[in-house]
Amino acid sequence: MSLTIRGRAKARDQPSCNGFFCRMVCLPKCIFGGFSRVTGRRNQYQPSELQLQHPQLLQPPAVPEDWAFLVSFEQQYGTTHPFFYACSFMQALKIAEDEHKLMFMYLHSPEHPFTPSFCSRTLSSELVVQFLDANFVCWGAIADRGEGLQMAATLQPASFPFCAVIAPVAGNNMAVLQQMEGPIDPAELVEILQRTMEEQGSAFGTTVRGREEEHMRARIKEEERIKARAKEQEKLRADRQLREEQDAAYFVALQRDQEKENLRNARAQKSIEASNQTNYQNPGQMHREKQLGKPRQSSSVGEAQYKETTTHGKDTQILIRFPGGERREHNFSCIDKILSIYRYIDSLGLPGIANYRLISSFPRRLYSFDQMGMTLKDAGLHPRASLFVELL
């Protein structure tokens, strides 16, 4: 039995998800320190101009920890390999989470006898390179130094080369979905990775996407709240502007009505002053007849003549109630004045009706000397009204 088969057999002794190896591993605290973001596909160090002029000064440059694996790999096996992120483990795990992908981790043991064949035949295979670059975030480290040593102590591989499929989870943990130990050919590696993605990646991808969707929903909710607040403020501004426009229109209309009222009053006053000697109505019937220049007539004759001259084109019906209970109804024109009602009552020649004034019941309003020049329509008596004769 090969080491690869033994590795998968070892997985069956662990808790599983859908029949595949899956376990939660607590990450060592030491890997949460530095968070360098050195990302690149090739490791190229350019000597200085002084070193080019004096080759004897050339010395091997100090290799950063994030680049150590790539430098070692490319010096021995060339530049054809999956895109390994030259950064810390936590940085690569964060990239996988942001891209909604799983992480492919490779722990490189340069001195192990199976390492050369695995690197030259499997990791340098075009099939493996294309598959890993398309579906995974790849991260590699040397197993006996730095973060590689820490991950080897955490995962405790039984043999090398060692590969693992890791999913980011909440807290200080990571989920190991699959691990492969020992030599493995390209086709078998791609098959295992494909099966792991199909049966395990969806569940852990949902967790990653769930957090991303939660953040997205929160952003959408905040944007909607901002839009709702802006819409409410816009509505308040529109309502305030509408009220201001309505108030301005009301004041303009009120001013116009006041001007019209003042003009009507001025005209009525002038008319009354001009006809003061002829149209002034004393409380007694005889005085009104003299000022109007009309001879006193009997009740029947005067009323008949008044009706003959005031029948046509009348659109305002006035009911007049007398103190004795008698009622008379007569039609006037809406442009007739209050004076016309007094003239009609005087034309009746009713006994005891000499000094009087006209009053409306509801709303109670007095129609006396000051209102003589007002039309029936302006006085609110059109098209129908009821007036009381109140004796003085």
XYZ file of C-alpha atoms in Angstrom, residues 69-82 84 104 106-129 132 140-143 160-163 182-186 189:
55
model
C 9.743 28.388 -0.595
C 9.508 29.907 -4.084
C 13.266 30.558 -4.237
C 14.060 26.992 -3.199
C 11.492 25.457 -5.552
C 12.416 27.470 -8.644
C 16.159 26.955 -8.159
C 15.685 23.184 -8.367
C 12.561 22.631 -10.521
C 12.103 25.762 -12.627
C 9.317 28.287 -12.884
C 6.523 26.012 -14.098
C 4.365 25.493 -11.013
C 1.036 26.623 -9.567
C 1.927 30.092 -4.874
C -4.287 24.288 -1.434
C 1.901 22.297 0.175
C 4.611 21.645 2.784
C 7.920 21.219 1.002
C 10.609 18.950 2.449
C 13.696 19.364 0.211
C 15.627 16.421 1.708
C 12.816 13.848 1.501
C 13.399 11.179 -1.203
C 9.854 11.501 -2.658
C 10.060 15.293 -3.008
C 11.991 15.564 -6.342
C 9.631 13.317 -8.287
C 6.533 14.976 -6.815
C 7.755 18.473 -7.632
C 9.071 17.721 -11.129
C 6.294 15.379 -12.255
C 3.177 16.455 -10.323
C 3.441 20.101 -9.247
C 5.112 21.032 -12.535
C 2.467 19.209 -14.579
C 0.465 21.502 -16.850
C -2.738 19.663 -15.808
C -2.127 20.333 -12.111
C -0.949 23.922 -12.700
C -4.975 24.670 -9.134
C 3.517 26.685 0.081
C 6.173 26.668 2.765
C 9.338 24.760 3.691
C 8.441 22.177 6.305
C 6.221 14.008 2.693
C 5.424 15.535 0.315
C 2.373 16.754 2.226
C -0.630 18.528 0.674
C 3.531 10.783 -0.101
C 3.960 10.643 -3.882
C 0.912 10.994 -6.115
C 0.625 11.355 -9.883
C -1.001 14.408 -11.535
C -4.183 14.570 -7.483
